[in-house]
Coordinates of C-alpha atoms in Angstrom, one line a residue:
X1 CA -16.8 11.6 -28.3
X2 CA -13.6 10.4 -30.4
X3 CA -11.7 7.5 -31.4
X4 CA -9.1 6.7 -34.1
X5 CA -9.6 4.1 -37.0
X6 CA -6.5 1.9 -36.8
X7 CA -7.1 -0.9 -39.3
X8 CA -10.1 -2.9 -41.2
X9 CA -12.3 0.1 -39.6
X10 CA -11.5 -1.0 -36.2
X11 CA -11.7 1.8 -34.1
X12 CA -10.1 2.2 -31.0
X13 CA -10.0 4.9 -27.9
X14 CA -7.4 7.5 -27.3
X15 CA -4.4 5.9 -25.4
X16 CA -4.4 8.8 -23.3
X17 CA -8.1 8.8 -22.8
X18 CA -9.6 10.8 -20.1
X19 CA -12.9 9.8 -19.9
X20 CA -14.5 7.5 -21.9
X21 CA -18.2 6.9 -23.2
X22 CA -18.7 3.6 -22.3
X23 CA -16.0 0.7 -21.7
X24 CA -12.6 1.0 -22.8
X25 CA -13.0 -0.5 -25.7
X26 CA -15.6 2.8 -26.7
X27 CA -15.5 6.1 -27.6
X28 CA -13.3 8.8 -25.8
X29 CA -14.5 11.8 -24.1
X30 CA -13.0 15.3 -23.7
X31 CA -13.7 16.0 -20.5
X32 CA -13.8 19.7 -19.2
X33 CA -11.0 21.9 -17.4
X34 CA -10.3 20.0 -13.5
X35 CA -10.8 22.2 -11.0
X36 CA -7.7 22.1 -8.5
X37 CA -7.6 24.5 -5.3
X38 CA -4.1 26.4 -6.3
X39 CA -4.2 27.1 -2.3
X40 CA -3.7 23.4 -1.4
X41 CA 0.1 23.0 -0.7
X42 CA -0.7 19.5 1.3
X43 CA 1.3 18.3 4.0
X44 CA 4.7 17.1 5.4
X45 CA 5.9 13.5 4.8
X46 CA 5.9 13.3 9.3
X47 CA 2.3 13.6 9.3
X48 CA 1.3 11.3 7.4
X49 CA -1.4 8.0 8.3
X50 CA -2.0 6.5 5.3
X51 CA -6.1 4.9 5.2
X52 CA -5.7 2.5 1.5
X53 CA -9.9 2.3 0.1
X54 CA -10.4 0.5 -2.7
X55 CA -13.6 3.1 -4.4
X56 CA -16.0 -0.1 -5.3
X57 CA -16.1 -2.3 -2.0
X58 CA -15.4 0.9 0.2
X59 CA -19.1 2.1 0.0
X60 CA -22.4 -0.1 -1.0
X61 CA -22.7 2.8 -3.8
X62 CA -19.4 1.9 -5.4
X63 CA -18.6 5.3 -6.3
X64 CA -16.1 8.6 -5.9
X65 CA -19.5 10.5 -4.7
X66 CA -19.9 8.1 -2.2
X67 CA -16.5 7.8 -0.5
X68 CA -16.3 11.6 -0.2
X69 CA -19.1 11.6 2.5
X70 CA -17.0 8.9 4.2
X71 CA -14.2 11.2 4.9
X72 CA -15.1 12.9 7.7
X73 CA -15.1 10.3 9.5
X74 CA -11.3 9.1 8.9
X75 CA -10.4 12.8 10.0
X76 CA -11.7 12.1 12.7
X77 CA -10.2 8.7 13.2
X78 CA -7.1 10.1 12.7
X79 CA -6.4 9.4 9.1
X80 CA -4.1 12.3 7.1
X81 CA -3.8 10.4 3.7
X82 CA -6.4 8.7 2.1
X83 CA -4.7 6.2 -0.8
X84 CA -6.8 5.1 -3.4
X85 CA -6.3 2.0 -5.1
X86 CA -6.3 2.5 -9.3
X87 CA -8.9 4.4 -10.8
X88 CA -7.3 3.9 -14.1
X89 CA -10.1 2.5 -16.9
X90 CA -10.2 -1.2 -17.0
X91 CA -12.4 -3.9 -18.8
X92 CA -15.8 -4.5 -17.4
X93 CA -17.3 -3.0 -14.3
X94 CA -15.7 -4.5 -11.1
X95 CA -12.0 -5.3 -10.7
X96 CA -9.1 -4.5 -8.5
X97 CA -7.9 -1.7 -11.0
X98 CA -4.3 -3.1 -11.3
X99 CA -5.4 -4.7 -15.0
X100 CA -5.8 -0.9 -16.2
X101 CA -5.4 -0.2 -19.9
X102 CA -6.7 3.6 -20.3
X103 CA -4.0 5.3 -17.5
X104 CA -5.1 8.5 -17.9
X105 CA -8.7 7.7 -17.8
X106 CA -11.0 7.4 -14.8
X107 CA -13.0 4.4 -14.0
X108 CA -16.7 4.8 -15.4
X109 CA -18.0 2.7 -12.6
X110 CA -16.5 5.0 -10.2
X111 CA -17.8 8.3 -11.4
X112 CA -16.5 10.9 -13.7
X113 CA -13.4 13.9 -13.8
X114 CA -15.4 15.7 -12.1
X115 CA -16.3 13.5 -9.3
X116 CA -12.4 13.0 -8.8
X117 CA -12.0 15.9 -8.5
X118 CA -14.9 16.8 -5.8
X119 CA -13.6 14.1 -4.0
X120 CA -10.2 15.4 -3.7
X121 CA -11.7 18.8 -2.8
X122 CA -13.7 17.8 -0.5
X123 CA -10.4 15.5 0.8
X124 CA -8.2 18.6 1.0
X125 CA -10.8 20.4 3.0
X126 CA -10.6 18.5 5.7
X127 CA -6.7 18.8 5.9
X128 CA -6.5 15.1 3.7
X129 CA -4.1 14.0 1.2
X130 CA -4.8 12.4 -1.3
X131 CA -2.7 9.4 -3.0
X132 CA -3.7 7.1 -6.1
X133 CA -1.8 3.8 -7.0
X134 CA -0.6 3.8 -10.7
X135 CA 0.6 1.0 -12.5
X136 CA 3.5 1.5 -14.6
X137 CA 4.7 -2.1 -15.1
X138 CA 2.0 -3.7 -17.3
X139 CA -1.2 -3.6 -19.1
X140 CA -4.2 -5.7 -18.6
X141 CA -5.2 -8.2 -20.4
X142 CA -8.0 -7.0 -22.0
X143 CA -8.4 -3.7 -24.1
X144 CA -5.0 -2.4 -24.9
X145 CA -4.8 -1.8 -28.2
X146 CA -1.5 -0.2 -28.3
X147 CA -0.1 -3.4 -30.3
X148 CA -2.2 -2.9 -33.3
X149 CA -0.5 0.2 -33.9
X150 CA 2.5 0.9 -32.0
X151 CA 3.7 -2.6 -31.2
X152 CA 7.7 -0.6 -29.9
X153 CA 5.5 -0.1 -26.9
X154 CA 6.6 -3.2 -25.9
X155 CA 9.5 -5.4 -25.9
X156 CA 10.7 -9.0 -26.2
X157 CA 14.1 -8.5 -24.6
X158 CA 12.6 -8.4 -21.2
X159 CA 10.0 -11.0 -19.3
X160 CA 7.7 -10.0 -16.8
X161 CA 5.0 -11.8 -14.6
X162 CA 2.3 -10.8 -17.2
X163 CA 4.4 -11.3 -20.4
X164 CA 6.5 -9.1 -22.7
X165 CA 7.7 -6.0 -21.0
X166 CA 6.5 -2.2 -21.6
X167 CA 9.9 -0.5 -23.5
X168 CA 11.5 1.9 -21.3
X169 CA 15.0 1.4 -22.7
X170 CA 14.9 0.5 -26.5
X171 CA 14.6 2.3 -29.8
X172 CA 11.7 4.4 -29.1
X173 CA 11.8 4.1 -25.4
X174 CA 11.2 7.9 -25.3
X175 CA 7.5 8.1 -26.2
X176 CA 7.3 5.2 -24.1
X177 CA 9.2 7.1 -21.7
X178 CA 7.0 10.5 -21.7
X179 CA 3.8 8.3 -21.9
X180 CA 3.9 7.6 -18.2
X181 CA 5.8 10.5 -16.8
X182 CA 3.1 12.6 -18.1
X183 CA 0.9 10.2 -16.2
X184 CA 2.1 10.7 -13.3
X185 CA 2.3 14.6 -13.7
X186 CA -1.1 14.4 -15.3
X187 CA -2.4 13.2 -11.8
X188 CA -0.3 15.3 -9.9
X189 CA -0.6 19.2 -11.6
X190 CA -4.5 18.5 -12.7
X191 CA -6.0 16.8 -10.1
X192 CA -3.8 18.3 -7.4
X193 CA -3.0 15.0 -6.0
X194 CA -0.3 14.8 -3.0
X195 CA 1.5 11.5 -4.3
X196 CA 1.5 8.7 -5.9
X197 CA 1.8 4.9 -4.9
X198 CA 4.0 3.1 -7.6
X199 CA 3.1 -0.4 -7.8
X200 CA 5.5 -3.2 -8.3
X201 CA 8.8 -1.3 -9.6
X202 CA 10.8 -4.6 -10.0
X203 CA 8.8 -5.3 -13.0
X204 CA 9.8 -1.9 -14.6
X205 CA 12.9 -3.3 -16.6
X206 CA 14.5 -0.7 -17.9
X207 CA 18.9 -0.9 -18.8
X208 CA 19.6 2.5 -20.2
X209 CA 21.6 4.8 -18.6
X210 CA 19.3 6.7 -16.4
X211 CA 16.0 4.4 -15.3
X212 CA 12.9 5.2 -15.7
X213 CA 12.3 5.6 -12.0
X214 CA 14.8 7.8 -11.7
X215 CA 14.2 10.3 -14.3
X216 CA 10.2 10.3 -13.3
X217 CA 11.5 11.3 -9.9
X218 CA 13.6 14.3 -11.4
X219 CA 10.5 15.5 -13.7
X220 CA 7.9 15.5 -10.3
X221 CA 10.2 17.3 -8.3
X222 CA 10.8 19.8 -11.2
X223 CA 7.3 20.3 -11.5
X224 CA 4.4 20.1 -9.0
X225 CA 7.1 18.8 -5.8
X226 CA 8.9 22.7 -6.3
X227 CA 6.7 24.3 -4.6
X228 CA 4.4 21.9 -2.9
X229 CA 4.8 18.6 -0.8
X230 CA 4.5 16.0 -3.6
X231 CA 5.1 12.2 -2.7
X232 CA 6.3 9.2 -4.2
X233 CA 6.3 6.0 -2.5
X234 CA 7.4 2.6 -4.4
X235 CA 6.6 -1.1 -3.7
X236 CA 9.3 -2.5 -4.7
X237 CA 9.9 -6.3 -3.9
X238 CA 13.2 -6.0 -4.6
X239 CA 13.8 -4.1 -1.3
X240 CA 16.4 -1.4 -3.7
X241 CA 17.0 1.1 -1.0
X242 CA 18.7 3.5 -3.0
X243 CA 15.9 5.3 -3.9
X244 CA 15.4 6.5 -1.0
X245 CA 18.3 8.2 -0.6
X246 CA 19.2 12.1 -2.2
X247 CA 20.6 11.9 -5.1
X248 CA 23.5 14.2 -6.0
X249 CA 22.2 17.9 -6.3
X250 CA 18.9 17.1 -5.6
X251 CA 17.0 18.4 -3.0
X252 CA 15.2 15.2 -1.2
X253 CA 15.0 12.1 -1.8
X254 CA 14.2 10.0 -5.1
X255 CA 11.3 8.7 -3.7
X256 CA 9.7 9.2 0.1
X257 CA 9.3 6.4 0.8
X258 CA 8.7 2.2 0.1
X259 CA 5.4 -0.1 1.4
X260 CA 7.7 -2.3 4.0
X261 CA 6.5 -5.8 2.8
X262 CA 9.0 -7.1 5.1
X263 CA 7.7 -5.4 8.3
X264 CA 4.1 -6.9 7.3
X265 CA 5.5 -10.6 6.9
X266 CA 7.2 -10.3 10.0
X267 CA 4.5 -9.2 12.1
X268 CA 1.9 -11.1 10.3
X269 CA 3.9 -14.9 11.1
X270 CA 4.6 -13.2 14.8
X271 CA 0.8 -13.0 15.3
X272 CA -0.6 -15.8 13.5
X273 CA 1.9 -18.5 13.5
X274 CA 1.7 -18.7 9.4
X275 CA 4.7 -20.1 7.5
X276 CA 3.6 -20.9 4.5
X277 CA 4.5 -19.1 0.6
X278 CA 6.8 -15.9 1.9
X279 CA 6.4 -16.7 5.9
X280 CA 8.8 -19.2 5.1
X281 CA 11.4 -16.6 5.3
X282 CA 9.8 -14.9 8.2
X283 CA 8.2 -17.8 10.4
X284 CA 11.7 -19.5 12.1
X285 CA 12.2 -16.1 14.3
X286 CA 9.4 -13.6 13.2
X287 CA 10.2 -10.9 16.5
X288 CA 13.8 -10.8 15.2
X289 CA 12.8 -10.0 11.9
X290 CA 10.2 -7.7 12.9
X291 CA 13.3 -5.8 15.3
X292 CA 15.3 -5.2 12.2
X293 CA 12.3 -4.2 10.2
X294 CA 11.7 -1.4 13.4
X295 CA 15.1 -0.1 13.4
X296 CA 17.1 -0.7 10.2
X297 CA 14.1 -0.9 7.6
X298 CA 14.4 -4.4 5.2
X299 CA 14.8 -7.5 7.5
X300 CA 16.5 -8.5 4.2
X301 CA 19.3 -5.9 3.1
X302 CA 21.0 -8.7 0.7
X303 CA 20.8 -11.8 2.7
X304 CA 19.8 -15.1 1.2
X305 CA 16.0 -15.7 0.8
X306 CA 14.7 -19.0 1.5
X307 CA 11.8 -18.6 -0.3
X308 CA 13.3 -17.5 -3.7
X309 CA 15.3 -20.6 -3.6
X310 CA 18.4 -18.9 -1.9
X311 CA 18.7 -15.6 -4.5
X312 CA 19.9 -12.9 -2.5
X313 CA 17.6 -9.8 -1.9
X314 CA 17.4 -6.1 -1.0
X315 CA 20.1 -3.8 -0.5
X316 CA 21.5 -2.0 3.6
X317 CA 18.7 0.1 4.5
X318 CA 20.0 0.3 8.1
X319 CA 20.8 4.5 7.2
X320 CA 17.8 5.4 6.4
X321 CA 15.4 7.2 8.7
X322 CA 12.4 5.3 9.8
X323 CA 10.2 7.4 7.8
X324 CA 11.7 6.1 4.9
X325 CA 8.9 2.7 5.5
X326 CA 5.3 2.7 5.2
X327 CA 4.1 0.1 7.5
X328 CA 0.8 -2.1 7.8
X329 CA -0.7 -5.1 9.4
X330 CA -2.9 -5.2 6.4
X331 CA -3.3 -3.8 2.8
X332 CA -4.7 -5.0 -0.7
X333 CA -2.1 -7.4 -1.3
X334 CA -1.7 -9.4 1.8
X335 CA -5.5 -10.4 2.2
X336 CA -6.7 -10.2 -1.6
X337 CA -3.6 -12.3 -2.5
X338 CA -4.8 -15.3 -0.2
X339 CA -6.9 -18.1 -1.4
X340 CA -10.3 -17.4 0.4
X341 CA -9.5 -12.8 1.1
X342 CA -9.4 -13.4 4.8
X343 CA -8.7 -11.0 7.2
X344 CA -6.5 -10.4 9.9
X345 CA -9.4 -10.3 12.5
X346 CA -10.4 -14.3 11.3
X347 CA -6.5 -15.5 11.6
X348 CA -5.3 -13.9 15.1
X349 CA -6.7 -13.0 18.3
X350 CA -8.2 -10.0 19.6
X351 CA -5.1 -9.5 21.9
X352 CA -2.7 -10.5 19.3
X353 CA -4.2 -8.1 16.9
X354 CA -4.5 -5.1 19.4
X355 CA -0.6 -5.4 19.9
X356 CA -0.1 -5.6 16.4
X357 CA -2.1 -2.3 16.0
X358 CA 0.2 -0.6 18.9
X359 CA 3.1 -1.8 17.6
X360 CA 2.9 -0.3 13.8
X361 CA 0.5 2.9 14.9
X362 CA 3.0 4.2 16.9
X363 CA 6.3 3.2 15.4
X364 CA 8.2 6.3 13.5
X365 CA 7.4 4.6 10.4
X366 CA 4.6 5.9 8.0
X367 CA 1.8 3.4 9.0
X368 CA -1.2 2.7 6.8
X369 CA -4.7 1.1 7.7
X370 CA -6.7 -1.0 5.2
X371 CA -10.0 -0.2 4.9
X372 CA -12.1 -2.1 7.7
X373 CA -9.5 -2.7 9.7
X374 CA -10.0 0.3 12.1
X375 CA -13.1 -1.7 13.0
X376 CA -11.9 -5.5 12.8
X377 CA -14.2 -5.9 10.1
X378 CA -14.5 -9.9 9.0
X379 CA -15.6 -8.7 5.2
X380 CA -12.8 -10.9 2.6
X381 CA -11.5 -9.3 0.4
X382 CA -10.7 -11.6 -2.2
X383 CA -9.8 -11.1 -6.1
X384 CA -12.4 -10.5 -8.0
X385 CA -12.7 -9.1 -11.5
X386 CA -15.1 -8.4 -14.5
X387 CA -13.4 -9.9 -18.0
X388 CA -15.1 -11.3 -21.0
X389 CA -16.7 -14.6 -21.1
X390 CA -13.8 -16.3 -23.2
X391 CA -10.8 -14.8 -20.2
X392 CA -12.9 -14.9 -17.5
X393 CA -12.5 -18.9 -17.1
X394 CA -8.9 -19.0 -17.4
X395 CA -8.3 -16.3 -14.5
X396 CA -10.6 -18.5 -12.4
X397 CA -8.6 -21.9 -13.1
X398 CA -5.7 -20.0 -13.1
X399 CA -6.2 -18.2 -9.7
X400 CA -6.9 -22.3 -8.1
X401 CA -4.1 -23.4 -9.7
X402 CA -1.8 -21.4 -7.9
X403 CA -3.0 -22.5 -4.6
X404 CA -2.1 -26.0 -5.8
X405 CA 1.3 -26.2 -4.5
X406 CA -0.4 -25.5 -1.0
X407 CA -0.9 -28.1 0.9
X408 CA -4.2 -26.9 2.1
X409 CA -5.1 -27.2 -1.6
X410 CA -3.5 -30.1 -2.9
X411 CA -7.3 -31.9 -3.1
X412 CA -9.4 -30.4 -5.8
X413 CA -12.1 -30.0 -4.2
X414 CA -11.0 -27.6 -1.7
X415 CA -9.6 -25.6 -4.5
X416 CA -13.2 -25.6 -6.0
X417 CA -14.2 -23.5 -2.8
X418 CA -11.7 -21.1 -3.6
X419 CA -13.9 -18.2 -4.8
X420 CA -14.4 -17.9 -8.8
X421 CA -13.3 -14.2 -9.5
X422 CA -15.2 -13.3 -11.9
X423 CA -18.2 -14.1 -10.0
X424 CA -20.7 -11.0 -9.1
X425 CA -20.9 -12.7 -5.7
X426 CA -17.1 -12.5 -4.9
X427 CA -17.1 -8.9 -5.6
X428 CA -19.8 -8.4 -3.2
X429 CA -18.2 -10.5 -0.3
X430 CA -15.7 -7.4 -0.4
X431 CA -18.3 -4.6 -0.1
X432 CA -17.9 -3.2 3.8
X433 CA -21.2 -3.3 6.1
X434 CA -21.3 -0.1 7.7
X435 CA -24.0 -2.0 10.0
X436 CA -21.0 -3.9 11.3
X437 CA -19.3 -1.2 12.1
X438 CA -21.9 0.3 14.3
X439 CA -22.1 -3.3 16.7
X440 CA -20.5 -2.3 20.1
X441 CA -17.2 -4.2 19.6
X442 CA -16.2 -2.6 16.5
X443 CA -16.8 0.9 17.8
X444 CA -13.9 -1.0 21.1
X445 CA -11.5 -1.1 18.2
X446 CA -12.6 2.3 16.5
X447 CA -11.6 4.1 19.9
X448 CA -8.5 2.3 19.7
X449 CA -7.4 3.1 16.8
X450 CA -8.4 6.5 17.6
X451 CA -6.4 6.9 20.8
X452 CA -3.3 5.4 19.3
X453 CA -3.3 7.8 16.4
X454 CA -3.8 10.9 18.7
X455 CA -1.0 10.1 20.4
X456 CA 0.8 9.9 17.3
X457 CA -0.3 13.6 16.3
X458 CA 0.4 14.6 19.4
X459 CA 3.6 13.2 20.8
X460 CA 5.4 11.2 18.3
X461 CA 4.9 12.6 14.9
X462 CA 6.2 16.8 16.3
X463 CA 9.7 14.8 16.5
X464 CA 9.6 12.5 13.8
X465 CA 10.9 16.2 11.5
X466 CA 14.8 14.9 10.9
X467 CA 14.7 12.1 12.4
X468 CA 18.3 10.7 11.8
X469 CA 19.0 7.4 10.5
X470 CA 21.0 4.4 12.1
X471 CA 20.0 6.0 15.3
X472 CA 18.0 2.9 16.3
X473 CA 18.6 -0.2 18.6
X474 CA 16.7 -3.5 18.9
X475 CA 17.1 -6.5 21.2
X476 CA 15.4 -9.6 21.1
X477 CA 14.1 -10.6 24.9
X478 CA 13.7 -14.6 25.7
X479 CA 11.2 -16.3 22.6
X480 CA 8.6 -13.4 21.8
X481 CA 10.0 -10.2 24.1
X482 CA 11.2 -6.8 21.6
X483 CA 12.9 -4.0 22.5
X484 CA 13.4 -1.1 20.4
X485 CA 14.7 2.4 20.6
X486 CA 14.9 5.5 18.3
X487 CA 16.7 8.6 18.7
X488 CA 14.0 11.0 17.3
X489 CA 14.6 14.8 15.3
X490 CA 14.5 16.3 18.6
X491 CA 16.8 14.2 20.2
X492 CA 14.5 12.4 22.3
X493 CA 14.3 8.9 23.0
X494 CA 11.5 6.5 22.2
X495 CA 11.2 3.1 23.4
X496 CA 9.4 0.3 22.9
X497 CA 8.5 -3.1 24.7
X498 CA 6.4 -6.0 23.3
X499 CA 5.6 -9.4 24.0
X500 CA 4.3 -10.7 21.1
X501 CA 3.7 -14.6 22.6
X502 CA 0.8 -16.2 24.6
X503 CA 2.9 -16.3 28.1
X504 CA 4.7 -13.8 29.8
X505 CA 8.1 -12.7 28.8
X506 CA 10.6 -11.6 31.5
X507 CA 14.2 -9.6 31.4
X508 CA 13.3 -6.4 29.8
X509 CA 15.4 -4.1 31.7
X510 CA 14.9 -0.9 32.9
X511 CA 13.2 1.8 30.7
X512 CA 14.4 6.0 31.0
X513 CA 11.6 8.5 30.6
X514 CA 7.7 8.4 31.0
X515 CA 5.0 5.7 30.0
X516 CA 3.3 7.1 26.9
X517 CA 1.2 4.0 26.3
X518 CA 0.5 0.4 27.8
X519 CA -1.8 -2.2 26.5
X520 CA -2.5 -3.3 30.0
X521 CA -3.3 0.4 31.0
X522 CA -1.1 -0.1 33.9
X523 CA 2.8 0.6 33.7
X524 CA 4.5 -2.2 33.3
X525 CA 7.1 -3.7 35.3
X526 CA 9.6 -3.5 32.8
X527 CA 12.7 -4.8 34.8
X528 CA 10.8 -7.9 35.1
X529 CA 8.3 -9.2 33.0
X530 CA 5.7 -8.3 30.3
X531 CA 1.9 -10.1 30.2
X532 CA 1.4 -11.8 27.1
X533 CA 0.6 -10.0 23.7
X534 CA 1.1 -6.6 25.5
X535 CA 2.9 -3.5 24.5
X536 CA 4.5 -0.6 26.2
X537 CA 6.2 3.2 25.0
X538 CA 7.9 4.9 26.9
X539 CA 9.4 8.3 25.9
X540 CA 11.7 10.6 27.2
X541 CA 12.7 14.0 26.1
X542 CA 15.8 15.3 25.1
X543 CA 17.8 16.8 28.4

């Protein structure tokens, strides 16, 4: 155990910490050597299904130990790429990880080094990736002590959600710089991850002459991404498409690929009729939106957004190949961030959700599935977090205030029943019941879930290598009717047809090639009409 003495005999934990005694505000610990398997050389971009498990609510233990035994069972769901949200040390014992303070540091709660790295051993021996989200944009609120002693850390030229920005472009940017890019390569080269999940890059403000993103790009690809599939993937709000296009000389690439927020919104107001917050920009013609999404990428590639008071957003994606996009009905965000954590499954009907789940499963994009979803589980997921008693209060009025402009929450009281955070009880309204998942409806959606990700492996993802950009056509049919095509690597064509409304939608036209799956189990008659909330692929092979 270490620490350093910084002032009035306050000590304080290695910024770089890699284990630490107790919380963050403790001791460090010098952990022993990881041990990576050298042999592991993961697995093409193509392949991957992306499962997102948050390591406490994922298993009643809590814990890295626990969620390894869990993996064989996403193998054989179908799952190639388990992403884990952060295990980076934060205040207190429960906690969504994105208030991290120790980057380098594992979790206590969760386990130790070692139990990482089991679990990513034991991932890799069942053919798994492994991703972790890192946060690069802020620290939490409680137990960074960088400003006591380094205070060029940060910077007031810049403003960010949580306050003054990290310093990625003034005078001693450079530590700052090397501090995370060592992260990152940290995770990569010792644990032997596959990628990483950058979270909100629009809030890393950075004006120098190469940013930040870019040259942590250039350093991965130089170092564990030469000779092994390393992979970088970027929420970025801002929808900034050039990263995820080659830059000159290089060979792939900046990043693999961005979480396709706009695909989510899209499909989410389709199914539930939502148009409140960011529906707003969705809700007026959600299966238009949702087209664009399928076959150019952004649904907003620099067009006015109503919901940011007119400000233009993103940048043409429509070049880009369809791999470029990880898509989801569900993740983290889009159910922790609402007021009460509800699912999908409590806001949209079974049939309206089993389209859903046809739709982004078998699409060319990267999908991802967030955990509990596979088997419509009704567990929240709402915020929840751990910080001392004098913090803890404000987050809670602080998280009801911002439902206030609502108006579902403009009364008081119903903003009282939004759940208090830092409540033990919140925490465990997220915890899955694998007894749930065992009741005979779940294991319906379980087989599901498995069928549409076979066919994945088995007829869509051998074509998805190449797969060319603005290749891809979409037509609105009628109100709620979709149809999309993509030329694939191969040169074969894939087609889709979806009625995402409660009646039938006519005037599809005819489809080439064969039925490779149907909602309705019955080939459709596409020249005439879909039932409602049903789906249909059709694929046909290169002549």
């Amino acid at each position: 155990a270490y620490g350093f003495e910084v002032a009035d005999g306050l000590v304080v934990p290695d910024p770089a910490s890699r284990a630490q005694q107790q919380d963050v505000h403790g001791p460090s610990l010098v952990p022993g050597p990881i041990a990576a398997d050298p042999a592991w050389r993961g697995r093409p971009w193509a392949e991957t299904v992306l499962y997102e498990l948050h390591i406490g609510t994922f298993t009643a233990e809590g814990t890295l130990a626990a969620a390894a035994r869990e993996l064989p069972a996403l193998a054989d769901l179908g799952i190639t790429a388990v992403e884990l949200m952060p295990l980076a040390a934060y205040s207190g014992s429960r906690g969504w990880g994105y208030d991290g303070v120790l980057p380098y540091a594992v979790h206590g709660s969760y386990g130790t080094p070692d139990d990482l790295a089991a679990f990513v051993a034991a991932a890799h021996r069942l053919g798994l990736m492994v991703f972790l989200d890192v946060v690069y944009n802020h620290f939490g609120p409680e137990g960074n002590y960088l400003n006591l002693y380094a205070p060029q850390f940060f910077t007031d030229r810049h403003e960010t959600p949580w306050g003054a920005a990290i310093n990625f472009d003034g005078a001693g940017s450079w530590a700052v710089r090397e501090y995370f890019i060592n992260n990152a390569l940290y995770w990569l080269e010792e644990y032997h991850l596959d990628g990483l999940r950058l979270d909100a890059v629009h809030a890393i403000l950075d004006d120098s002459g190469k940013h930040f993103l870019t040259e942590l790009s250039e350093r991965v690809e130089a170092g564990p991404g030469a000779d092994r599939h390393v992979h970088l993937v970027l929420e970025n709000d801002a929808n900034n498409a050039s990263y995820l296009r080659a830059g000159t000389g290089s060979r792939r690439p900046a990043y693999t690929a961005q979480w396709n927020d706009d695909l989510h919104h899209a499909l989410h107001a389709a199914v539930t009729g939502e148009s409140a917050g960011y529906y707003e920009d969705y809700a007026g013609a959600p299966v238009a939106h949702l087209g664009r999404c399928l076959a150019e990428g952004f649904a907003f590639q620099g067009e006015p957004s109503p919901f940011r008071g007119g400000e233009r957003r993103g940048e043409p994606s429509a070049d880009l190949p369809p791999t470029a996009f990880v898509s989801f009905a569900q993740n983290h965000d889009q159910v922790g961030n609402r007021a009460f954590g509800d699912r999908l499954s409590e806001l949209a009907p079974a049939e309206a959700l089993r389209a859903a789940a046809a739709i982004y499963l078998l699409a060319p994009q990267v999908p991802m599935i967030f955990m509990g979803e596979e088997w419509a589980t009704t567990a929240p997921f709402p915020f929840f977090c751990d910080f001392e008693p004098g913090l803890a209060p404000l987050v809670t009025e602080g998280r009801r205030e911002e439902f206030s402009k609502f108006p579902e929450f403009n009364d008081p009281a119903t903003r009282d029943r939004i759940p208090d955070p830092a409540a033990p009880e919140t925490f465990r309204l997220a915890v899955l019941d694998p007894g749930r998942q065992k009741e005979l409806e779940q294991q319906g959606w379980i087989r599901l879930y498995q069928e549409l990700l076979g066919l994945r492996r088995e007829e869509v993802v051998p074509r998805l290598r190449d797969v060319p950009g603005g290749q891809s056509l979409c037509r609105v049919v009628g109100k709620r009717g979709l149809r999309v095509q993509w030329t694939l690597g191969d040169g074969s064509l894939l087609t889709l047809l979806a009625n995402l409304g409660p009646e039938p939608a006519p005037g599809f036209g005819g489809v080439e090639g064969r039925l490779l799956y149907a909602t309705d189990r019955e080939a459709p008659e596409a020249e005439r009409e879909l039932p409602a909330w049903s789906v249909a692929w059709y694929l046909k092979d290169r002549a």
